[in-house]
Amino acid sequence: MSSLASSSLADSSLSIINESSPSPSPSPTVTVDQCTKFSLQDAVSRFNLKSPTLTPSIGALILAAVPKNEWSDKKERKYVMKAVKAAIKSQNGVLPKATKPSSPRVDPRGPFTFPSPTPSSPLQISTNYPLLLSTLPPSPSLSFVPPSSSSAFLFSVTPITDHLSLPSSTATNQFPYEGGLVQKDLLPLTVRAYCYEDGVRPRWWLECYDMRTEFHFFKERGEGGGNGKIWVIKESKGTHSKGTKVVGTVEEAAEFLEENGGKEYIAQEVVMRPMLVGGRKFDLRVWCFVRSFGDGKEQFEGYVSKFVHARVSNKIYDVERLDDEEVFLTISTYNEELDNGERLTPERLKRRLLEENPDFNWEKMFASITQTASELFRGAAPSIGHWPRSRAYYGLDMIMTADDSGEYTSNLLEVNFAGDFASVRDAEAQRRDSADSGEDGNYYETWGREFAKAMFTNESLEDCEGLTRL
């Protein structure tokens, strides 16, 4: 498995040894030349490894995947076990986390006054995202032009790799360093560094491990016989839940990784008792707009949209059938082999949940959503810093749970860069075609109008009924 032994294992940001740990001892390693009997060379071939060095993560993977009776040299197996345990001990059992910048990150190009578009002086927006044009309501203050770095606003769904190369007069829909939020393998490092309190993870954060560099921790903490947890393995760079696998044991995870070499994966804890609608699992797509990260305090300006929408699985939820995609996945719309999943606008979801449970409290649930988004973005703000030429919108995917006392938890699954507008459109289309459409107005049009105001103007958003300040 090339991803498990890529050169990035030695990258300081993904270091096996947490440099902030007090006096860490070196992690033991075993090289191919030393492994002549069991032959790590066979393992290199078996897992498509590129590195001849046995890191703690790779050692734990091999221990989980290779049965004990296949080791021709039992002493060698014991040595690998000892090396893995020593590596965990040398880290004091603390998972790796992002390295905090030594000084505040600030745009070196200086201050910037965000444009104030008017019909007589419209804002030129260059974009490579056609759906943007069909989503936003027509406005004489906005003018869309072909992709160009010289426009007043560059709206790109392709990551910008060098913000400083853009003209100082150009604003963008991305922040430098936001990869720590929107990349599945980097988000855990960011959350551990900025959102944990005294080493305790926030209530909304699910256990998550990078299979390249943290399999030894996953093996230690995730053995199914010890805590009964179930895990979903998903591609670090994947979208639309493609290439996912639900596993109940470390051995199942290792087998899946062996069969799918060449890709990078994370393992995330599965929410076993999610809130249901009509007996089916759903997740929420929560839209957030950030105008400024800054220090996460006075300089921070962010909003969460009340126009969340639910994506519902196709089949009745059954914890014994999580290997069935139509039971487990809530975004079957993206899978052409499955029936399109149901999408519920806020009012439709609220009505159904109240019909099924008169004690359901929408306001309390949305307060939980707001708190999760606020703790995440404000906490991680120093990792991004102050970039006045940047604006961004993020799609947060959450699974809701409720305990017996009526307290809600918004379990964060991931943060999406340049989230797909199509899901908003589909939710509105299904509302219009449904028997329970209600009187909640044009969800899609309202969302688009507030999106444009948040992203492309410098106007106050306090009068936007669909936005709540974080």
Coordinates of C-alpha atoms in Angstrom, one line a residue:
M1 CA 0.0 0.0 0.0
S2 CA 1.9 3.0 -1.3
S3 CA 0.0 5.5 0.8
L4 CA 1.1 3.9 4.0
A5 CA 4.8 4.2 3.3
S6 CA 5.0 7.4 1.2
S7 CA 7.6 10.0 1.8
S8 CA 5.0 12.1 3.6
L9 CA 5.5 9.9 6.7
A10 CA 8.6 11.8 7.3
D11 CA 6.9 15.2 6.9
S12 CA 7.1 17.2 10.1
S13 CA 3.4 18.0 9.9
L14 CA 2.6 14.3 10.0
S15 CA 5.4 13.2 12.2
I16 CA 5.2 9.9 13.9
I17 CA 6.8 11.5 17.0
N18 CA 4.9 14.5 18.3
E19 CA 7.6 17.1 18.7
S20 CA 5.6 18.8 21.5
S21 CA 5.8 15.6 23.6
P22 CA 8.4 15.9 26.5
S23 CA 11.7 14.2 25.6
P24 CA 10.3 11.7 23.1
S25 CA 12.6 8.7 22.4
P26 CA 13.2 7.7 18.8
S27 CA 10.7 5.3 17.3
P28 CA 12.3 1.9 16.6
T29 CA 12.4 0.9 12.9
V30 CA 13.1 -2.3 11.1
T31 CA 14.6 -2.3 7.6
V32 CA 14.2 -4.7 4.8
D33 CA 17.8 -5.9 5.2
Q34 CA 17.1 -6.8 8.8
C35 CA 13.9 -8.8 8.0
T36 CA 15.4 -11.7 6.1
K37 CA 13.2 -14.5 7.4
F38 CA 9.7 -13.1 7.6
S39 CA 10.9 -10.9 4.7
L40 CA 9.5 -7.4 4.9
Q41 CA 10.2 -7.5 1.2
D42 CA 7.2 -9.8 0.9
A43 CA 5.2 -7.3 3.0
V44 CA 6.4 -4.4 0.8
S45 CA 5.0 -6.3 -2.2
R46 CA 1.9 -7.4 -0.4
F47 CA 0.9 -3.9 0.7
N48 CA 2.4 -2.0 -2.3
L49 CA 4.8 -0.2 0.0
K50 CA 7.3 2.1 -1.4
S51 CA 9.4 2.6 1.8
P52 CA 11.9 0.0 3.0
T53 CA 11.4 1.3 6.5
L54 CA 9.0 -0.2 8.9
T55 CA 7.3 2.8 10.6
P56 CA 5.1 2.2 13.7
S57 CA 2.0 2.6 11.6
I58 CA 3.1 0.1 9.0
G59 CA 4.3 -2.3 11.6
A60 CA 0.9 -2.3 13.3
L61 CA -0.8 -2.8 9.9
I62 CA 1.3 -5.8 9.2
L63 CA 0.7 -7.3 12.6
A64 CA -3.1 -6.9 12.1
A65 CA -3.0 -8.3 8.5
V66 CA -0.5 -11.1 8.8
P67 CA -1.7 -14.1 10.9
K68 CA 0.7 -15.2 13.6
N69 CA 1.3 -18.6 12.0
E70 CA 2.6 -16.9 8.8
W71 CA 5.6 -15.5 10.6
S72 CA 8.5 -17.9 10.0
D73 CA 10.4 -16.1 12.7
K74 CA 8.4 -15.6 15.9
K75 CA 11.2 -13.5 17.4
E76 CA 10.9 -11.0 14.6
R77 CA 7.1 -10.7 15.2
K78 CA 7.8 -10.0 18.8
Y79 CA 10.4 -7.4 17.9
V80 CA 7.8 -5.6 15.6
M81 CA 5.2 -5.7 18.4
K82 CA 7.8 -4.3 20.8
A83 CA 8.7 -1.6 18.3
V84 CA 5.1 -0.5 17.9
K85 CA 4.4 -0.4 21.6
A86 CA 7.6 1.6 22.2
A87 CA 6.6 4.1 19.6
I88 CA 3.2 4.6 21.2
K89 CA 4.9 4.9 24.6
S90 CA 7.4 7.4 23.3
Q91 CA 4.5 9.6 22.3
N92 CA 2.9 9.3 25.8
G93 CA -0.1 7.8 24.0
V94 CA -0.8 11.3 22.5
L95 CA -2.0 11.4 18.9
P96 CA -0.2 13.6 16.5
K97 CA -1.5 17.1 16.0
A98 CA -1.0 20.1 13.8
T99 CA 2.0 22.3 14.6
K100 CA 0.9 25.7 15.6
P101 CA 2.5 28.7 13.7
S102 CA 5.1 30.5 15.7
S103 CA 3.7 33.8 14.8
P104 CA 0.3 35.0 13.5
R105 CA -0.4 34.4 9.9
V106 CA -1.2 37.7 8.2
D107 CA -1.5 38.6 4.5
P108 CA 1.8 40.4 3.8
R109 CA 0.1 42.5 1.1
G110 CA -1.4 44.7 3.7
P111 CA -5.0 46.0 4.2
F112 CA -7.7 45.5 1.7
T113 CA -11.1 47.1 1.3
F114 CA -13.7 44.6 0.1
P115 CA -15.6 45.8 -3.0
S116 CA -19.1 47.3 -2.5
P117 CA -20.8 46.4 -5.8
T118 CA -23.7 48.5 -7.2
P119 CA -25.7 48.4 -10.4
S120 CA -23.6 51.2 -11.8
S121 CA -20.4 49.5 -10.7
P122 CA -21.0 45.7 -10.7
L123 CA -18.5 43.3 -9.2
Q124 CA -16.8 41.2 -11.8
I125 CA -16.7 37.6 -10.7
S126 CA -14.7 35.1 -12.7
T127 CA -15.6 31.5 -12.1
N128 CA -15.1 27.9 -13.4
Y129 CA -18.2 26.7 -11.7
P130 CA -21.3 26.9 -14.0
L131 CA -23.7 26.0 -11.2
L132 CA -22.9 29.2 -9.5
L133 CA -24.5 31.2 -12.3
S134 CA -27.7 29.1 -12.2
T135 CA -27.9 29.2 -8.4
L136 CA -27.7 32.8 -7.6
P137 CA -30.7 35.0 -8.3
P138 CA -30.0 37.7 -11.0
S139 CA -28.4 40.8 -9.7
P140 CA -27.4 44.0 -11.6
S141 CA -24.6 44.4 -9.1
L142 CA -22.9 41.1 -10.1
S143 CA -21.2 40.4 -13.4
F144 CA -19.9 37.0 -14.2
V145 CA -16.9 36.6 -16.6
P146 CA -14.7 33.7 -17.8
P147 CA -12.0 32.5 -15.4
S148 CA -9.3 35.2 -15.0
S149 CA -6.9 36.1 -12.2
S150 CA -7.3 39.8 -13.1
S151 CA -11.0 40.0 -12.1
A152 CA -12.1 41.7 -8.9
F153 CA -13.3 38.4 -7.5
L154 CA -11.9 34.9 -8.4
F155 CA -14.4 32.2 -7.6
S156 CA -12.7 28.9 -8.1
V157 CA -13.6 25.3 -7.1
T158 CA -10.0 24.3 -7.8
P159 CA -7.8 25.0 -4.8
I160 CA -5.6 28.1 -5.2
T161 CA -2.0 27.0 -4.4
D162 CA -0.4 30.4 -4.3
H163 CA -2.6 33.3 -3.1
L164 CA 0.3 35.7 -3.0
S165 CA 0.7 35.4 -6.8
L166 CA -2.7 36.9 -7.4
P167 CA -3.1 40.7 -7.9
S168 CA -3.5 42.5 -4.6
S169 CA -6.8 43.9 -5.9
T170 CA -8.3 40.4 -6.4
A171 CA -10.5 38.8 -3.7
T172 CA -11.1 35.0 -3.7
N173 CA -13.5 32.4 -2.3
Q174 CA -10.7 30.5 -0.5
F175 CA -8.4 31.1 2.5
P176 CA -4.7 30.1 2.6
Y177 CA -4.1 27.2 5.0
E178 CA -7.7 26.1 4.9
G179 CA -6.5 22.6 3.9
G180 CA -6.3 21.9 7.6
L181 CA -10.1 22.0 7.7
V182 CA -11.2 20.6 4.4
Q183 CA -8.8 17.7 4.0
K184 CA -10.0 14.6 5.7
D185 CA -6.5 13.5 6.8
L186 CA -5.6 16.9 8.1
L187 CA -8.8 17.9 9.9
P188 CA -8.1 15.5 12.8
L189 CA -4.7 17.1 13.3
T190 CA -6.3 20.6 13.4
V191 CA -9.0 19.6 15.8
R192 CA -6.5 18.0 18.2
A193 CA -4.3 21.0 18.2
Y194 CA -6.9 23.7 18.5
C195 CA -10.2 22.3 19.8
Y196 CA -9.2 19.8 22.5
E197 CA -9.3 21.0 26.1
D198 CA -6.7 19.5 28.4
G199 CA -6.3 16.6 26.0
V200 CA -10.1 15.9 26.0
R201 CA -11.8 15.8 22.6
P202 CA -14.9 18.0 22.1
R203 CA -18.2 16.3 22.4
W204 CA -18.9 16.8 18.7
W205 CA -15.7 15.1 17.5
L206 CA -15.7 11.5 16.5
E207 CA -12.5 9.4 16.9
C208 CA -10.6 9.5 13.6
Y209 CA -7.2 8.1 12.5
D210 CA -5.0 8.5 9.5
M211 CA -4.4 5.0 8.2
R212 CA -1.0 6.0 6.8
T213 CA 0.6 7.4 10.0
E214 CA -1.7 6.4 12.9
F215 CA -2.6 2.8 12.3
H216 CA -0.7 1.8 15.5
F217 CA -3.0 4.1 17.5
F218 CA -6.0 2.7 15.7
K219 CA -5.0 -0.8 16.5
E220 CA -4.4 0.0 20.1
R221 CA -7.7 1.8 20.7
G222 CA -10.0 0.4 18.0
E223 CA -10.0 -3.3 18.6
G224 CA -13.6 -4.4 18.2
G225 CA -13.5 -6.8 21.1
G226 CA -12.6 -4.1 23.6
N227 CA -15.1 -1.3 23.0
G228 CA -17.6 -2.6 20.5
K229 CA -17.1 0.4 18.2
I230 CA -17.7 0.2 14.5
W231 CA -15.6 2.2 12.0
V232 CA -16.0 3.6 8.5
I233 CA -12.9 3.6 6.3
K234 CA -13.0 6.3 3.7
E235 CA -10.6 7.9 1.2
S236 CA -8.7 10.9 2.5
K237 CA -9.2 12.6 -0.8
G238 CA -12.5 11.0 -1.8
T239 CA -15.9 12.6 -2.2
H240 CA -19.5 11.5 -2.2
S241 CA -18.7 8.5 0.1
K242 CA -17.1 6.6 -2.7
G243 CA -14.8 3.8 -1.7
T244 CA -16.0 3.5 1.9
K245 CA -16.1 0.4 4.0
V246 CA -17.7 -0.3 7.4
V247 CA -15.6 -2.5 9.6
G248 CA -15.9 -3.9 13.1
T249 CA -12.4 -5.0 13.8
V250 CA -8.8 -3.9 13.2
E251 CA -8.2 -7.1 11.1
E252 CA -11.1 -6.1 8.8
A253 CA -9.6 -2.7 8.4
A254 CA -6.2 -4.2 7.6
E255 CA -7.7 -6.6 5.0
F256 CA -9.5 -3.7 3.3
L257 CA -6.3 -1.6 3.2
E258 CA -4.4 -4.5 1.7
E259 CA -7.0 -5.0 -1.0
N260 CA -7.0 -1.3 -1.9
G261 CA -3.4 -0.4 -2.1
G262 CA -2.4 2.9 -3.6
K263 CA -5.0 5.0 -1.9
E264 CA -5.0 7.1 1.3
Y265 CA -7.6 6.4 4.0
I266 CA -8.9 7.5 7.3
A267 CA -10.9 5.5 9.8
Q268 CA -13.7 7.4 11.6
E269 CA -15.9 6.2 14.4
V270 CA -19.5 5.4 13.3
V271 CA -22.4 7.0 15.2
M272 CA -24.3 3.9 16.4
R273 CA -27.5 5.6 17.5
P274 CA -28.2 8.5 15.1
M275 CA -31.4 10.4 15.0
L276 CA -33.8 8.9 12.5
V277 CA -36.6 10.2 10.3
G278 CA -39.1 7.7 9.1
G279 CA -36.9 5.0 10.6
R280 CA -34.0 6.0 8.3
K281 CA -30.7 7.5 9.0
F282 CA -30.0 11.1 7.8
D283 CA -27.2 13.5 7.9
L284 CA -27.3 17.3 7.7
R285 CA -25.5 19.5 5.2
V286 CA -24.8 22.7 7.2
W287 CA -23.6 25.7 5.2
C288 CA -21.2 28.2 6.9
F289 CA -19.8 31.5 5.6
V290 CA -16.6 32.9 6.9
R291 CA -15.6 36.4 6.1
S292 CA -12.6 36.5 8.4
F293 CA -10.8 34.0 10.6
G294 CA -8.2 36.3 12.2
D295 CA -7.5 35.4 15.8
G296 CA -10.8 33.6 16.3
K297 CA -11.9 36.4 18.6
E298 CA -12.5 40.0 17.6
Q299 CA -11.2 39.5 14.1
F300 CA -13.5 36.5 13.4
E301 CA -16.7 36.9 11.3
G302 CA -18.6 33.8 10.5
Y303 CA -22.2 32.7 10.0
V304 CA -24.2 29.5 9.8
S305 CA -27.1 29.2 7.5
K306 CA -30.5 28.1 9.0
F307 CA -31.2 26.5 5.6
V308 CA -29.7 23.2 6.6
H309 CA -31.0 20.2 4.6
A310 CA -31.2 16.6 5.4
R311 CA -30.0 13.8 3.2
V312 CA -31.8 10.5 3.9
S313 CA -30.7 7.0 3.4
N314 CA -32.8 4.7 1.2
K315 CA -33.5 1.9 3.7
I316 CA -34.6 1.5 7.3
Y317 CA -31.7 1.8 9.7
D318 CA -30.5 -1.4 11.2
V319 CA -27.2 -1.5 13.1
E320 CA -26.8 -5.1 12.0
R321 CA -26.9 -4.2 8.3
L322 CA -24.4 -1.3 8.1
D323 CA -22.6 -3.1 5.3
D324 CA -25.6 -2.3 3.1
E325 CA -24.9 1.1 1.4
E326 CA -28.6 2.0 1.3
V327 CA -28.8 1.6 5.0
F328 CA -25.6 3.3 6.0
L329 CA -25.0 6.0 3.3
T330 CA -27.1 9.1 3.2
I331 CA -25.9 10.5 -0.2
S332 CA -27.0 7.7 -2.6
T333 CA -27.9 10.5 -5.0
Y334 CA -24.3 10.4 -6.1
N335 CA -24.3 6.6 -6.8
E336 CA -25.9 5.9 -10.2
E337 CA -26.5 2.3 -9.2
L338 CA -28.8 3.2 -6.3
D339 CA -32.1 5.0 -6.2
N340 CA -31.9 8.7 -5.6
G341 CA -32.0 9.5 -1.9
E342 CA -34.5 11.8 -0.3
R343 CA -33.6 15.5 0.4
L344 CA -35.5 17.4 3.1
T345 CA -35.6 21.2 3.4
P346 CA -35.5 22.5 7.0
E347 CA -39.3 22.9 7.3
R348 CA -40.0 19.4 5.9
L349 CA -37.5 17.8 8.2
K350 CA -38.8 19.7 11.2
R351 CA -42.4 18.7 10.5
R352 CA -41.5 15.1 10.1
L353 CA -39.4 14.9 13.3
L354 CA -42.2 16.6 15.3
E355 CA -44.8 14.2 13.9
E356 CA -42.6 11.3 15.1
N357 CA -41.6 12.8 18.4
P358 CA -43.7 15.6 19.9
D359 CA -40.8 16.4 22.3
F360 CA -38.4 17.2 19.4
N361 CA -37.0 20.8 19.8
W362 CA -35.7 22.3 16.5
E363 CA -34.3 25.4 18.3
K364 CA -32.2 23.3 20.6
M365 CA -30.9 21.1 17.8
F366 CA -29.9 24.2 15.7
A367 CA -28.2 25.7 18.8
S368 CA -26.1 22.5 19.0
I369 CA -25.2 22.9 15.3
T370 CA -24.2 26.5 15.8
Q371 CA -22.1 25.6 18.8
T372 CA -20.2 22.9 16.9
A373 CA -19.5 25.2 14.0
S374 CA -18.4 28.1 16.3
E375 CA -16.0 25.9 18.3
L376 CA -14.5 24.5 15.1
F377 CA -14.0 27.7 13.2
R378 CA -13.1 30.0 16.1
G379 CA -10.8 27.3 17.5
A380 CA -9.0 26.7 14.3
A381 CA -8.8 30.4 13.2
P382 CA -5.2 31.0 14.4
S383 CA -4.1 28.1 12.0
I384 CA -5.4 30.3 9.1
G385 CA -4.9 33.8 10.2
H386 CA -6.0 37.2 8.8
W387 CA -6.5 37.3 5.1
P388 CA -8.8 40.3 4.2
R389 CA -8.9 39.3 0.5
S390 CA -10.5 35.9 1.3
R391 CA -14.1 34.8 1.8
A392 CA -15.2 31.2 2.0
Y393 CA -18.2 29.0 2.3
Y394 CA -18.0 25.5 3.8
G395 CA -20.4 22.5 3.8
L396 CA -20.2 20.8 7.2
D397 CA -21.7 17.3 7.3
M398 CA -23.2 16.3 10.6
I399 CA -24.9 13.3 12.2
M400 CA -27.3 14.3 14.9
T401 CA -27.8 12.4 18.2
A402 CA -30.1 13.0 21.2
D403 CA -29.8 11.6 24.6
D404 CA -32.6 10.6 27.0
S405 CA -32.5 14.1 28.6
G406 CA -33.2 15.8 25.3
E407 CA -29.7 17.1 24.7
Y408 CA -28.5 17.2 21.1
T409 CA -25.0 16.6 19.8
S410 CA -24.0 17.6 16.3
N411 CA -21.3 15.0 15.4
L412 CA -19.0 16.4 12.8
L413 CA -18.2 14.1 9.9
E414 CA -16.2 16.4 7.6
V415 CA -15.8 19.9 6.3
N416 CA -16.3 20.3 2.5
F417 CA -14.4 22.8 0.4
A418 CA -16.7 24.5 -2.2
G419 CA -19.6 22.3 -1.3
D420 CA -21.9 21.2 -4.1
F421 CA -24.9 23.5 -4.8
A422 CA -26.8 20.6 -6.4
S423 CA -27.9 19.2 -3.1
V424 CA -29.6 22.5 -2.2
R425 CA -31.3 22.6 -5.6
D426 CA -32.4 19.0 -5.2
A427 CA -33.9 19.6 -1.7
E428 CA -35.9 22.5 -3.1
A429 CA -37.1 20.5 -6.1
Q430 CA -38.3 17.6 -3.9
R431 CA -40.1 20.0 -1.6
R432 CA -42.1 21.5 -4.5
D433 CA -43.0 18.0 -5.7
S434 CA -43.9 16.6 -2.3
A435 CA -47.3 16.2 -0.6
D436 CA -45.9 17.8 2.6
S437 CA -44.3 20.9 0.9
G438 CA -45.8 23.3 3.4
E439 CA -45.4 27.1 3.2
D440 CA -41.6 27.5 3.7
G441 CA -41.1 29.7 0.6
N442 CA -38.4 29.2 -2.0
Y443 CA -35.6 27.7 0.0
Y444 CA -33.2 27.6 -2.9
E445 CA -33.7 31.2 -3.9
T446 CA -33.4 32.6 -0.4
W447 CA -30.3 30.5 0.2
G448 CA -28.7 31.8 -3.0
R449 CA -29.5 35.5 -2.3
E450 CA -27.9 35.3 1.2
F451 CA -25.0 33.3 -0.3
A452 CA -24.3 36.2 -2.7
K453 CA -24.6 38.8 0.0
A454 CA -22.2 37.0 2.3
M455 CA -19.6 36.2 -0.3
F456 CA -19.6 39.1 -2.7
T457 CA -20.5 42.2 -0.7
N458 CA -19.3 44.1 2.3
E459 CA -22.8 44.7 3.6
S460 CA -23.9 43.8 7.1
L461 CA -25.6 40.4 7.3
E462 CA -27.5 41.2 10.5
D463 CA -30.8 41.5 8.5
C464 CA -30.4 38.1 6.9
E465 CA -33.1 36.0 8.5
G466 CA -31.4 32.8 7.3
L467 CA -28.0 33.5 8.9
T468 CA -26.9 33.1 12.5
R469 CA -23.7 34.7 13.7
L470 CA -21.1 32.3 15.0

